[in-house]
mmCIF file of C-alpha atoms and ligand atoms in Angstrom:
data_model
loop_
_atom_site.group_PDB
_atom_site.id
_atom_site.type_symbol
_atom_site.label_atom_id
_atom_site.label_comp_id
_atom_site.label_asym_id
_atom_site.label_seq_id
_atom_site.Cartn_x
_atom_site.Cartn_y
_atom_site.Cartn_z
ATOM 1 C CA MET A 1 -29.466 -41.249 36.267
ATOM 2 C CA GLN A 2 -30.727 -42.737 33.040
ATOM 3 C CA LEU A 3 -28.826 -45.135 30.786
ATOM 4 C CA SER A 4 -29.076 -44.742 27.045
ATOM 5 C CA ARG A 5 -29.838 -48.409 26.452
ATOM 6 C CA GLU A 6 -29.562 -51.852 27.962
ATOM 7 C CA LEU A 7 -26.454 -53.590 26.724
ATOM 8 C CA PRO A 8 -26.641 -57.357 26.246
ATOM 9 C CA PHE A 9 -23.807 -57.707 28.822
ATOM 10 C CA HIS A 10 -22.850 -55.937 32.003
ATOM 11 C CA SER A 11 -20.083 -53.616 30.854
ATOM 12 C CA MET A 12 -20.849 -50.205 32.351
ATOM 13 C CA TYR A 13 -17.689 -48.580 30.999
ATOM 14 C CA PRO A 14 -16.474 -46.700 29.128
ATOM 15 C CA SER A 15 -19.336 -44.347 29.769
ATOM 16 C CA LEU A 16 -20.000 -40.782 28.738
ATOM 17 C CA HIS A 17 -21.795 -38.874 31.481
ATOM 18 C CA ILE A 18 -23.876 -36.004 30.215
ATOM 19 C CA ASN A 19 -24.836 -33.355 32.739
ATOM 20 C CA LEU A 20 -28.147 -32.070 31.370
ATOM 21 C CA GLN A 21 -28.390 -29.357 34.024
ATOM 22 C CA ASN A 22 -25.058 -27.828 33.019
ATOM 23 C CA LEU A 23 -26.033 -28.042 29.358
ATOM 24 C CA SER A 24 -29.342 -26.412 30.165
ATOM 25 C CA ARG A 25 -27.559 -23.574 31.943
ATOM 26 C CA ASN A 26 -25.303 -22.964 28.925
ATOM 27 C CA VAL A 27 -28.250 -22.971 26.535
ATOM 28 C CA GLN A 28 -30.053 -20.419 28.674
ATOM 29 C CA VAL A 29 -27.054 -18.075 29.022
ATOM 30 C CA ILE A 30 -25.995 -18.215 25.363
ATOM 31 C CA LYS A 31 -29.516 -17.939 23.997
ATOM 32 C CA ASN A 32 -30.036 -14.855 26.192
ATOM 33 C CA LEU A 33 -26.819 -13.347 24.863
ATOM 34 C CA LEU A 34 -27.985 -13.838 21.261
ATOM 35 C CA ASP A 35 -31.558 -12.730 22.017
ATOM 36 C CA GLY A 36 -30.184 -9.536 23.551
ATOM 37 C CA ALA A 37 -28.321 -8.781 20.321
ATOM 38 C CA GLY A 38 -31.381 -9.569 18.202
ATOM 39 C CA ILE A 39 -29.721 -12.673 16.736
ATOM 40 C CA GLU A 40 -31.646 -15.892 16.128
ATOM 41 C CA THR A 41 -30.114 -18.978 17.795
ATOM 42 C CA VAL A 42 -29.859 -22.108 15.665
ATOM 43 C CA ALA A 43 -28.685 -25.035 17.812
ATOM 44 C CA VAL A 44 -26.209 -27.375 16.125
ATOM 45 C CA THR A 45 -26.676 -30.984 17.230
ATOM 46 C CA LYS A 46 -23.996 -32.777 15.198
ATOM 47 C CA ALA A 47 -21.420 -33.235 17.982
ATOM 48 C CA PHE A 48 -23.936 -35.360 19.874
ATOM 49 C CA CYS A 49 -25.364 -37.129 16.790
ATOM 50 C CA GLY A 50 -28.760 -35.478 17.147
ATOM 51 C CA ASP A 51 -29.440 -37.333 20.421
ATOM 52 C CA PRO A 52 -33.086 -36.400 21.126
ATOM 53 C CA VAL A 53 -32.482 -36.247 24.910
ATOM 54 C CA LEU A 54 -30.004 -33.406 24.416
ATOM 55 C CA ALA A 55 -31.886 -31.802 21.526
ATOM 56 C CA LYS A 56 -34.920 -31.451 23.776
ATOM 57 C CA VAL A 57 -32.943 -29.284 26.214
ATOM 58 C CA PHE A 58 -32.558 -26.643 23.473
ATOM 59 C CA VAL A 59 -36.213 -26.696 22.488
ATOM 60 C CA ASP A 60 -37.213 -26.387 26.168
ATOM 61 C CA HIS A 61 -35.265 -23.119 26.260
ATOM 62 C CA GLY A 62 -37.100 -21.689 23.271
ATOM 63 C CA VAL A 63 -34.709 -22.633 20.462
ATOM 64 C CA THR A 64 -36.879 -23.046 17.359
ATOM 65 C CA THR A 65 -34.353 -24.401 14.832
ATOM 66 C CA LEU A 66 -32.150 -27.490 15.250
ATOM 67 C CA ALA A 67 -29.344 -27.996 12.746
ATOM 68 C CA ASP A 68 -27.250 -31.006 11.836
ATOM 69 C CA SER A 69 -24.896 -31.941 9.030
ATOM 70 C CA ARG A 70 -26.267 -35.469 8.675
ATOM 71 C CA LEU A 71 -29.716 -36.642 7.607
ATOM 72 C CA TYR A 72 -29.332 -39.642 9.913
ATOM 73 C CA ASN A 73 -29.229 -37.266 12.895
ATOM 74 C CA LEU A 74 -32.158 -35.193 11.611
ATOM 75 C CA GLU A 75 -34.166 -38.406 11.358
ATOM 76 C CA ARG A 76 -33.403 -39.122 15.050
ATOM 77 C CA MET A 77 -34.909 -35.725 15.892
ATOM 78 C CA ALA A 78 -37.916 -36.060 13.600
ATOM 79 C CA ASP A 79 -40.388 -36.085 16.512
ATOM 80 C CA ILE A 80 -38.947 -32.990 18.190
ATOM 81 C CA PRO A 81 -41.101 -29.959 17.416
ATOM 82 C CA ALA A 82 -38.577 -27.602 15.807
ATOM 83 C CA ARG A 83 -37.578 -26.393 12.399
ATOM 84 C CA LYS A 84 -34.763 -28.587 11.000
ATOM 85 C CA MET A 85 -31.738 -27.263 9.127
ATOM 86 C CA LEU A 86 -29.339 -29.404 7.083
ATOM 87 C CA LEU A 87 -25.897 -27.832 7.643
ATOM 88 C CA ARG A 88 -23.862 -29.754 5.108
ATOM 89 C CA SER A 89 -25.038 -29.331 1.555
ATOM 90 C CA PRO A 90 -27.185 -32.300 0.605
ATOM 91 C CA ALA A 91 -25.383 -34.603 -1.819
ATOM 92 C CA LEU A 92 -27.372 -34.854 -5.056
ATOM 93 C CA ASN A 93 -28.406 -38.394 -4.054
ATOM 94 C CA GLU A 94 -29.755 -37.095 -0.722
ATOM 95 C CA ALA A 95 -32.003 -34.365 -2.102
ATOM 96 C CA GLU A 96 -35.225 -36.345 -1.705
ATOM 97 C CA ASP A 97 -34.565 -37.191 1.956
ATOM 98 C CA ALA A 98 -33.324 -33.653 2.612
ATOM 99 C CA VAL A 99 -36.726 -32.337 1.542
ATOM 100 C CA ARG A 100 -38.463 -34.911 3.725
ATOM 101 C CA LEU A 101 -36.325 -34.443 6.862
ATOM 102 C CA ALA A 102 -35.251 -30.793 6.730
ATOM 103 C CA ASP A 103 -37.037 -27.479 6.267
ATOM 104 C CA VAL A 104 -33.958 -25.548 5.214
ATOM 105 C CA SER A 105 -30.611 -26.561 3.661
ATOM 106 C CA LEU A 106 -27.298 -24.755 3.299
ATOM 107 C CA VAL A 107 -26.230 -24.981 -0.361
ATOM 108 C CA SER A 108 -23.408 -23.771 -2.621
ATOM 109 C CA HIS A 109 -24.721 -24.825 -6.051
ATOM 110 C CA SER A 110 -27.901 -23.957 -7.921
ATOM 111 C CA GLU A 111 -27.869 -27.588 -9.213
ATOM 112 C CA VAL A 112 -28.388 -28.769 -5.636
ATOM 113 C CA ALA A 113 -31.202 -26.266 -5.126
ATOM 114 C CA ALA A 114 -32.715 -27.528 -8.415
ATOM 115 C CA ALA A 115 -32.624 -31.129 -7.134
ATOM 116 C CA LEU A 116 -34.306 -29.983 -3.911
ATOM 117 C CA SER A 117 -36.870 -28.103 -5.985
ATOM 118 C CA ARG A 118 -37.692 -31.240 -7.979
ATOM 119 C CA TYR A 119 -38.480 -33.291 -4.869
ATOM 120 C CA ALA A 120 -40.105 -30.362 -3.049
ATOM 121 C CA THR A 121 -42.474 -29.994 -5.998
ATOM 122 C CA GLY A 122 -43.236 -33.729 -5.815
ATOM 123 C CA GLN A 123 -43.828 -33.583 -2.055
ATOM 124 C CA LYS A 124 -45.706 -30.236 -2.377
ATOM 125 C CA LYS A 125 -43.542 -28.940 0.457
ATOM 126 C CA THR A 126 -41.634 -25.669 0.181
ATOM 127 C CA HIS A 127 -37.957 -26.036 1.053
ATOM 128 C CA SER A 128 -35.819 -23.054 2.064
ATOM 129 C CA VAL A 129 -32.177 -22.670 1.155
ATOM 130 C CA ILE A 130 -29.388 -20.537 2.506
ATOM 131 C CA LEU A 131 -26.688 -19.842 -0.065
ATOM 132 C CA MET A 132 -23.251 -20.268 1.487
ATOM 133 C CA VAL A 133 -20.614 -17.655 0.687
ATOM 134 C CA ASP A 134 -16.933 -18.413 1.367
ATOM 135 C CA LEU A 135 -15.387 -15.348 2.975
ATOM 136 C CA GLY A 136 -11.976 -17.016 3.352
ATOM 137 C CA ASP A 137 -12.287 -20.041 5.622
ATOM 138 C CA LEU A 138 -11.975 -22.038 2.368
ATOM 139 C CA ARG A 139 -14.417 -24.825 3.200
ATOM 140 C CA GLU A 140 -17.916 -24.518 1.717
ATOM 141 C CA GLY A 141 -19.513 -21.690 -0.231
ATOM 142 C CA VAL A 142 -19.244 -19.712 -3.453
ATOM 143 C CA PHE A 143 -16.124 -17.599 -3.505
ATOM 144 C CA CYS A 144 -16.812 -14.576 -5.700
ATOM 145 C CA ARG A 145 -19.508 -11.958 -5.612
ATOM 146 C CA GLU A 146 -20.526 -12.574 -9.245
ATOM 147 C CA THR A 147 -20.966 -16.318 -8.658
ATOM 148 C CA ALA A 148 -23.035 -15.576 -5.566
ATOM 149 C CA ILE A 149 -25.352 -13.236 -7.456
ATOM 150 C CA GLU A 150 -25.683 -15.592 -10.433
ATOM 151 C CA THR A 151 -26.339 -18.632 -8.198
ATOM 152 C CA ALA A 152 -28.892 -16.677 -6.158
ATOM 153 C CA ARG A 153 -30.608 -15.551 -9.359
ATOM 154 C CA GLU A 154 -30.962 -19.150 -10.546
ATOM 155 C CA ILE A 155 -32.245 -20.314 -7.154
ATOM 156 C CA THR A 156 -34.971 -17.660 -7.066
ATOM 157 C CA LYS A 157 -36.404 -19.060 -10.321
ATOM 158 C CA LEU A 158 -37.005 -22.547 -8.860
ATOM 159 C CA PRO A 159 -40.494 -23.727 -7.857
ATOM 160 C CA TYR A 160 -41.090 -24.813 -4.245
ATOM 161 C CA VAL A 161 -37.673 -23.439 -3.184
ATOM 162 C CA THR A 162 -37.253 -20.185 -1.277
ATOM 163 C CA LEU A 163 -33.947 -18.341 -1.099
ATOM 164 C CA GLU A 164 -34.209 -17.543 2.576
ATOM 165 C CA GLY A 165 -30.782 -16.174 3.174
ATOM 166 C CA LEU A 166 -27.030 -15.985 2.812
ATOM 167 C CA GLY A 167 -24.652 -17.772 5.133
ATOM 168 C CA ALA A 168 -20.957 -17.946 5.947
ATOM 169 C CA ASN A 169 -18.820 -20.245 8.037
ATOM 170 C CA PHE A 170 -15.568 -19.615 9.902
ATOM 171 C CA CYS A 171 -12.845 -21.349 11.934
ATOM 172 C CA CYS A 172 -13.463 -24.723 10.300
ATOM 173 C CA PHE A 173 -10.619 -25.114 7.771
ATOM 174 C CA ASN A 174 -8.457 -22.040 7.267
ATOM 175 C CA GLY A 175 -9.122 -20.960 10.853
ATOM 176 C CA LEU A 176 -10.387 -17.579 9.653
ATOM 177 C CA ILE A 177 -11.878 -15.549 12.507
ATOM 178 C CA PRO A 178 -15.074 -13.697 11.521
ATOM 179 C CA SER A 179 -14.972 -9.919 11.710
ATOM 180 C CA PHE A 180 -17.516 -7.140 11.705
ATOM 181 C CA LYS A 181 -16.289 -6.375 8.182
ATOM 182 C CA ASP A 182 -17.207 -9.897 7.014
ATOM 183 C CA MET A 183 -20.737 -9.409 8.333
ATOM 184 C CA ILE A 184 -21.029 -6.150 6.361
ATOM 185 C CA THR A 185 -19.782 -7.947 3.214
ATOM 186 C CA LEU A 186 -22.486 -10.564 3.668
ATOM 187 C CA SER A 187 -25.311 -8.100 4.251
ATOM 188 C CA ARG A 188 -24.228 -5.899 1.299
ATOM 189 C CA LEU A 189 -24.202 -8.966 -0.902
ATOM 190 C CA ALA A 190 -27.756 -9.716 0.262
ATOM 191 C CA SER A 191 -28.838 -6.188 -0.749
ATOM 192 C CA ASP A 192 -27.182 -6.610 -4.152
ATOM 193 C CA ILE A 193 -28.996 -9.916 -4.675
ATOM 194 C CA THR A 194 -32.320 -8.328 -3.755
ATOM 195 C CA ALA A 195 -31.593 -5.504 -6.205
ATOM 196 C CA VAL A 196 -30.987 -8.019 -9.037
ATOM 197 C CA THR A 197 -33.755 -10.524 -8.227
ATOM 198 C CA GLY A 198 -36.374 -8.433 -6.469
ATOM 199 C CA VAL A 199 -36.474 -11.145 -3.770
ATOM 200 C CA PRO A 200 -35.976 -9.983 -0.170
ATOM 201 C CA ILE A 201 -33.285 -11.870 1.788
ATOM 202 C CA LYS A 202 -34.606 -12.578 5.258
ATOM 203 C CA THR A 203 -31.705 -14.318 6.970
ATOM 204 C CA ILE A 204 -28.022 -13.473 7.249
ATOM 205 C CA SER A 205 -26.621 -16.595 8.890
ATOM 206 C CA GLY A 206 -23.342 -15.060 10.031
ATOM 207 C CA GLY A 207 -21.463 -18.124 11.299
ATOM 208 C CA ASN A 208 -20.925 -20.369 14.307
ATOM 209 C CA SER A 209 -19.415 -20.348 17.812
ATOM 210 C CA SER A 210 -16.446 -18.380 16.458
ATOM 211 C CA ASN A 211 -18.791 -15.382 15.879
ATOM 212 C CA VAL A 212 -19.837 -15.196 19.531
ATOM 213 C CA HIS A 213 -16.869 -12.933 20.353
ATOM 214 C CA LEU A 214 -18.538 -10.248 18.213
ATOM 215 C CA LEU A 215 -21.439 -10.249 20.696
ATOM 216 C CA MET A 216 -19.227 -10.443 23.787
ATOM 217 C CA ASP A 217 -17.251 -7.381 22.677
ATOM 218 C CA GLY A 218 -20.554 -5.525 22.347
ATOM 219 C CA GLN A 219 -19.836 -4.919 18.657
ATOM 220 C CA ASN A 220 -22.498 -3.782 16.254
ATOM 221 C CA THR A 221 -24.489 -6.865 15.237
ATOM 222 C CA ASN A 222 -26.919 -5.142 12.873
ATOM 223 C CA HIS A 223 -25.469 -6.858 9.835
ATOM 224 C CA PHE A 224 -26.396 -10.461 10.645
ATOM 225 C CA THR A 225 -29.564 -12.078 11.937
ATOM 226 C CA GLN A 226 -28.643 -15.656 12.865
ATOM 227 C CA LEU A 227 -25.836 -17.817 14.280
ATOM 228 C CA ARG A 228 -25.539 -21.598 14.121
ATOM 229 C CA ILE A 229 -24.049 -22.598 17.464
ATOM 230 C CA GLY A 230 -22.739 -26.005 18.555
ATOM 231 C CA ASP A 231 -19.414 -25.967 20.402
ATOM 232 C CA ALA A 232 -20.219 -22.930 22.587
ATOM 233 C CA PHE A 233 -23.188 -24.723 24.159
ATOM 234 C CA LEU A 234 -21.087 -27.777 25.023
ATOM 235 C CA PHE A 235 -18.030 -25.981 26.414
ATOM 236 C CA GLY A 236 -19.288 -22.525 27.388
ATOM 237 C CA ARG A 237 -16.672 -20.781 25.256
ATOM 238 C CA GLU A 238 -16.439 -18.845 22.024
ATOM 239 C CA THR A 239 -14.136 -20.595 19.571
ATOM 240 C CA ALA A 240 -12.297 -17.683 17.901
ATOM 241 C CA TYR A 241 -10.060 -16.966 20.908
ATOM 242 C CA GLY A 242 -11.250 -19.695 23.304
ATOM 243 C CA ALA A 243 -12.629 -17.217 25.865
ATOM 244 C CA ASP A 244 -15.152 -18.430 28.434
ATOM 245 C CA ILE A 245 -18.645 -17.019 28.004
ATOM 246 C CA PRO A 246 -19.565 -15.429 31.370
ATOM 247 C CA GLY A 247 -22.143 -17.434 33.299
ATOM 248 C CA THR A 248 -21.587 -20.727 31.450
ATOM 249 C CA ILE A 249 -20.198 -24.027 32.738
ATOM 250 C CA ASN A 250 -17.443 -25.831 30.871
ATOM 251 C CA ASN A 251 -17.921 -29.434 31.963
ATOM 252 C CA CYS A 252 -21.116 -30.868 30.551
ATOM 253 C CA PHE A 253 -19.437 -34.166 29.594
ATOM 254 C CA THR A 254 -17.268 -36.638 31.519
ATOM 255 C CA LEU A 255 -15.826 -39.850 30.117
ATOM 256 C CA ARG A 256 -15.310 -42.695 32.609
ATOM 257 C CA ALA A 257 -13.155 -45.805 32.134
ATOM 258 C CA GLU A 258 -12.204 -48.704 34.383
ATOM 259 C CA ILE A 259 -8.685 -49.604 35.552
ATOM 260 C CA ILE A 260 -7.901 -53.132 34.340
ATOM 261 C CA GLU A 261 -4.239 -53.243 35.320
ATOM 262 C CA LYS A 262 -2.062 -51.462 37.884
ATOM 263 C CA GLN A 263 1.654 -52.289 37.853
ATOM 264 C CA LYS A 264 4.976 -50.664 38.627
ATOM 265 C CA LYS A 265 7.073 -50.737 35.468
ATOM 266 C CA PRO A 266 10.064 -49.005 33.865
ATOM 267 C CA SER A 267 9.266 -45.971 31.696
ATOM 268 C CA VAL A 268 11.534 -47.179 28.885
ATOM 269 C CA PHE A 269 12.922 -50.536 27.844
ATOM 270 C CA ALA A 270 15.900 -50.937 25.525
ATOM 271 C CA GLY A 271 15.851 -53.495 22.714
ATOM 272 C CA ASN A 272 15.297 -53.786 19.017
ATOM 273 C CA ARG A 273 12.310 -51.447 18.695
ATOM 274 C CA GLY A 274 9.915 -50.980 15.784
ATOM 275 C CA THR A 275 6.729 -48.954 15.626
ATOM 276 C CA ASP A 276 3.571 -48.840 17.742
ATOM 277 C CA GLY A 277 0.278 -50.301 16.508
ATOM 278 C CA PHE A 278 -0.396 -47.211 14.406
ATOM 279 C CA GLY A 279 2.953 -47.109 12.609
ATOM 280 C CA ASN A 280 4.477 -44.393 14.793
ATOM 281 C CA GLN A 281 7.951 -44.572 16.308
ATOM 282 C CA PRO A 282 7.466 -44.323 20.085
ATOM 283 C CA THR A 283 9.508 -41.772 22.019
ATOM 284 C CA LEU A 284 9.365 -42.602 25.718
ATOM 285 C CA GLU A 285 10.899 -40.452 28.416
ATOM 286 C CA ASP A 286 13.023 -42.243 31.042
ATOM 287 C CA ARG A 287 11.502 -41.390 34.413
ATOM 288 C CA GLY A 288 12.565 -44.614 36.105
ATOM 289 C CA ASN A 289 10.184 -47.152 37.587
ATOM 290 C CA ARG A 290 6.653 -45.719 37.771
ATOM 291 C CA TRP A 291 3.195 -46.853 38.783
ATOM 292 C CA LYS A 292 1.131 -47.270 35.627
ATOM 293 C CA ALA A 293 -2.527 -47.965 35.074
ATOM 294 C CA LEU A 294 -4.229 -49.424 32.038
ATOM 295 C CA CYS A 295 -7.806 -48.368 31.378
ATOM 296 C CA ALA A 296 -10.279 -50.260 29.215
ATOM 297 C CA ILE A 297 -10.732 -47.577 26.577
ATOM 298 C CA GLY A 298 -8.880 -46.975 23.323
ATOM 299 C CA ARG A 299 -8.789 -45.345 19.936
ATOM 300 C CA GLN A 300 -11.759 -47.378 18.796
ATOM 301 C CA ASP A 301 -13.784 -45.404 21.364
ATOM 302 C CA VAL A 302 -12.304 -41.891 21.212
ATOM 303 C CA PRO A 303 -9.221 -40.057 19.894
ATOM 304 C CA LEU A 304 -7.106 -40.279 23.046
ATOM 305 C CA GLU A 305 -5.415 -36.904 22.393
ATOM 306 C CA THR A 306 -8.726 -35.199 23.182
ATOM 307 C CA LEU A 307 -8.858 -36.559 26.758
ATOM 308 C CA THR A 308 -7.682 -34.713 29.866
ATOM 309 C CA PRO A 309 -7.582 -36.694 33.134
ATOM 310 C CA CYS A 310 -9.784 -35.009 35.767
ATOM 311 C CA ASP A 311 -7.164 -35.888 38.419
ATOM 312 C CA ASN A 312 -4.305 -33.623 37.372
ATOM 313 C CA ARG A 313 -1.738 -35.881 39.060
ATOM 314 C CA ILE A 314 -2.354 -38.407 36.265
ATOM 315 C CA SER A 315 -0.814 -38.131 32.826
ATOM 316 C CA ILE A 316 -1.655 -39.970 29.632
ATOM 317 C CA LEU A 317 1.351 -41.843 28.243
ATOM 318 C CA GLY A 318 -0.375 -43.186 25.157
ATOM 319 C CA GLY A 319 -2.800 -45.747 23.937
ATOM 320 C CA SER A 320 -3.729 -48.318 21.339
ATOM 321 C CA SER A 321 -7.037 -49.485 19.857
ATOM 322 C CA ASP A 322 -8.370 -50.720 23.176
ATOM 323 C CA HIS A 323 -5.963 -49.661 25.945
ATOM 324 C CA LEU A 324 -5.156 -46.317 27.528
ATOM 325 C CA ILE A 325 -1.789 -46.211 29.317
ATOM 326 C CA LEU A 326 -1.501 -43.807 32.236
ATOM 327 C CA ASP A 327 1.191 -42.684 34.645
ATOM 328 C CA ILE A 328 -0.414 -42.679 38.106
ATOM 329 C CA ASP A 329 2.831 -42.615 40.103
ATOM 330 C CA GLU A 330 1.913 -39.403 41.977
ATOM 331 C CA CYS A 331 -1.355 -40.876 43.237
ATOM 332 C CA ALA A 332 -0.825 -44.656 43.066
ATOM 333 C CA ASP A 333 -2.204 -45.228 46.584
ATOM 334 C CA ASP A 334 -5.507 -43.584 45.668
ATOM 335 C CA TYR A 335 -6.432 -46.007 42.885
ATOM 336 C CA ALA A 336 -6.933 -49.771 42.783
ATOM 337 C CA LEU A 337 -7.708 -52.323 40.122
ATOM 338 C CA GLY A 338 -11.420 -52.018 39.314
ATOM 339 C CA ASP A 339 -11.651 -48.317 40.180
ATOM 340 C CA THR A 340 -12.728 -45.899 37.492
ATOM 341 C CA LEU A 341 -10.998 -42.772 36.225
ATOM 342 C CA ASP A 342 -12.697 -39.687 34.815
ATOM 343 C CA PHE A 343 -11.593 -37.666 31.809
ATOM 344 C CA SER A 344 -12.785 -34.439 30.219
ATOM 345 C CA PRO A 345 -13.282 -35.059 26.515
ATOM 346 C CA GLY A 346 -12.633 -32.309 23.974
ATOM 347 C CA TYR A 347 -14.939 -31.641 21.011
ATOM 348 C CA GLY A 348 -13.498 -34.608 19.059
ATOM 349 C CA GLY A 349 -13.878 -36.833 22.098
ATOM 350 C CA ILE A 350 -17.577 -36.045 22.455
ATOM 351 C CA LEU A 351 -18.077 -36.470 18.691
ATOM 352 C CA SER A 352 -16.625 -40.007 18.757
ATOM 353 C CA ALA A 353 -17.988 -41.111 22.128
ATOM 354 C CA MET A 354 -21.540 -40.104 21.176
ATOM 355 C CA ALA A 355 -21.283 -42.118 17.950
ATOM 356 C CA SER A 356 -19.586 -45.180 19.448
ATOM 357 C CA PRO A 357 -21.533 -48.379 20.073
ATOM 358 C CA TYR A 358 -18.946 -49.234 22.754
ATOM 359 C CA VAL A 359 -19.555 -46.174 24.937
ATOM 360 C CA GLN A 360 -22.513 -46.219 27.304
ATOM 361 C CA ARG A 361 -24.232 -42.837 27.502
ATOM 362 C CA VAL A 362 -25.490 -41.813 30.916
ATOM 363 C CA TYR A 363 -27.787 -38.793 31.327
ATOM 364 C CA GLN A 364 -27.704 -37.167 34.726
HETATM 365 C C1 LIG B 1 -20.563 -27.456 12.633
HETATM 366 C C2 LIG B 1 -21.151 -26.278 11.963
HETATM 367 C C3 LIG B 1 -21.630 -25.207 12.738
HETATM 368 C C4 LIG B 1 -21.470 -25.161 14.231
HETATM 369 O O1 LIG B 1 -20.133 -24.865 14.555
HETATM 370 P P1 LIG B 1 -19.674 -24.714 16.079
HETATM 371 O O2 LIG B 1 -18.253 -24.320 15.967
HETATM 372 O O3 LIG B 1 -19.861 -26.049 16.701
HETATM 373 O O4 LIG B 1 -20.531 -23.681 16.685
HETATM 374 C C5 LIG B 1 -22.230 -24.160 12.072
HETATM 375 N N1 LIG B 1 -22.365 -24.156 10.734
HETATM 376 C C6 LIG B 1 -21.913 -25.162 9.952
HETATM 377 C C7 LIG B 1 -22.090 -25.081 8.479
HETATM 378 C C8 LIG B 1 -21.289 -26.258 10.547
HETATM 379 O O5 LIG B 1 -20.845 -27.264 9.786
#
């Protein structure tokens, strides 16, 4: 067991326990699945803030590209021997650092590629770009075929910038699930761009964990060459339908918090009631007098909605900035003041806990 850092005081909790063996297993299984379909695996590190301890697990399994949406996280991984991809288009003011810290960027505008080209020329370092095409998820990317071709044409004219590929993203805003048809659209567009520019398009970056179902169904994967996978590694599931990926493990992360109060109290209390600390009107169910526990964790650490108690006899009643309020009536004898409780965090829980200065990270 290895702690992420020494805190200047003795608070061990809340702590996020990261099971590197389970993560390693998921990386192996999912990378094999993609390898078998001839698809390159790009490992997305943003949910764990580019933590080098976790990033290394991917590289140890033969992943050659690490991708993150933030330059800060790419900087944390600078010493890890892998190609680095910037997933969120660099802002114009970030172009210089993007060239320094990343080898390839996802872009939607030729102006951004031109800014990259300017700094790449200065640094004498070729930078690759993948042009994002919006196939209906309505987040990033150019929306029409003509814009895609025109943008690609402008990018291919830039010095020290290579148009490496086309990319698409799914299940991030509109919840659009990628289909085989979408992959054909993308690869046809790549052929059209090659026809206009004479530049071959090497990479069709088909999407993220929501594309994995295409591989699990044994569908034809000839029309894309790469997936950028984050969530599936952490939870062992594809994200289009939420199906488990055979052979993976779904609990790589556990969040632990300490019980700081245990009292029997009424479930509701009548009076002149206003709002909770976040401006919401509380609706409490009357279940009589119940054993409750308070844990020393709150919204400043993680979004509490993303937590599931590992003991299924416990339910979360709510929480504020620094307190989590639990009903432990069904198992009150099993827990005492000072004990800890474990929770499974969802994607948003991991995202916040990994970024929080209040949460101790424990690698095991
Ligand atoms: C976050 C992200 C991914 C990874 O998505 P997962 O659902 O975690 O697999 C891939 N591509 C882009 C552009 C992203 O922002």
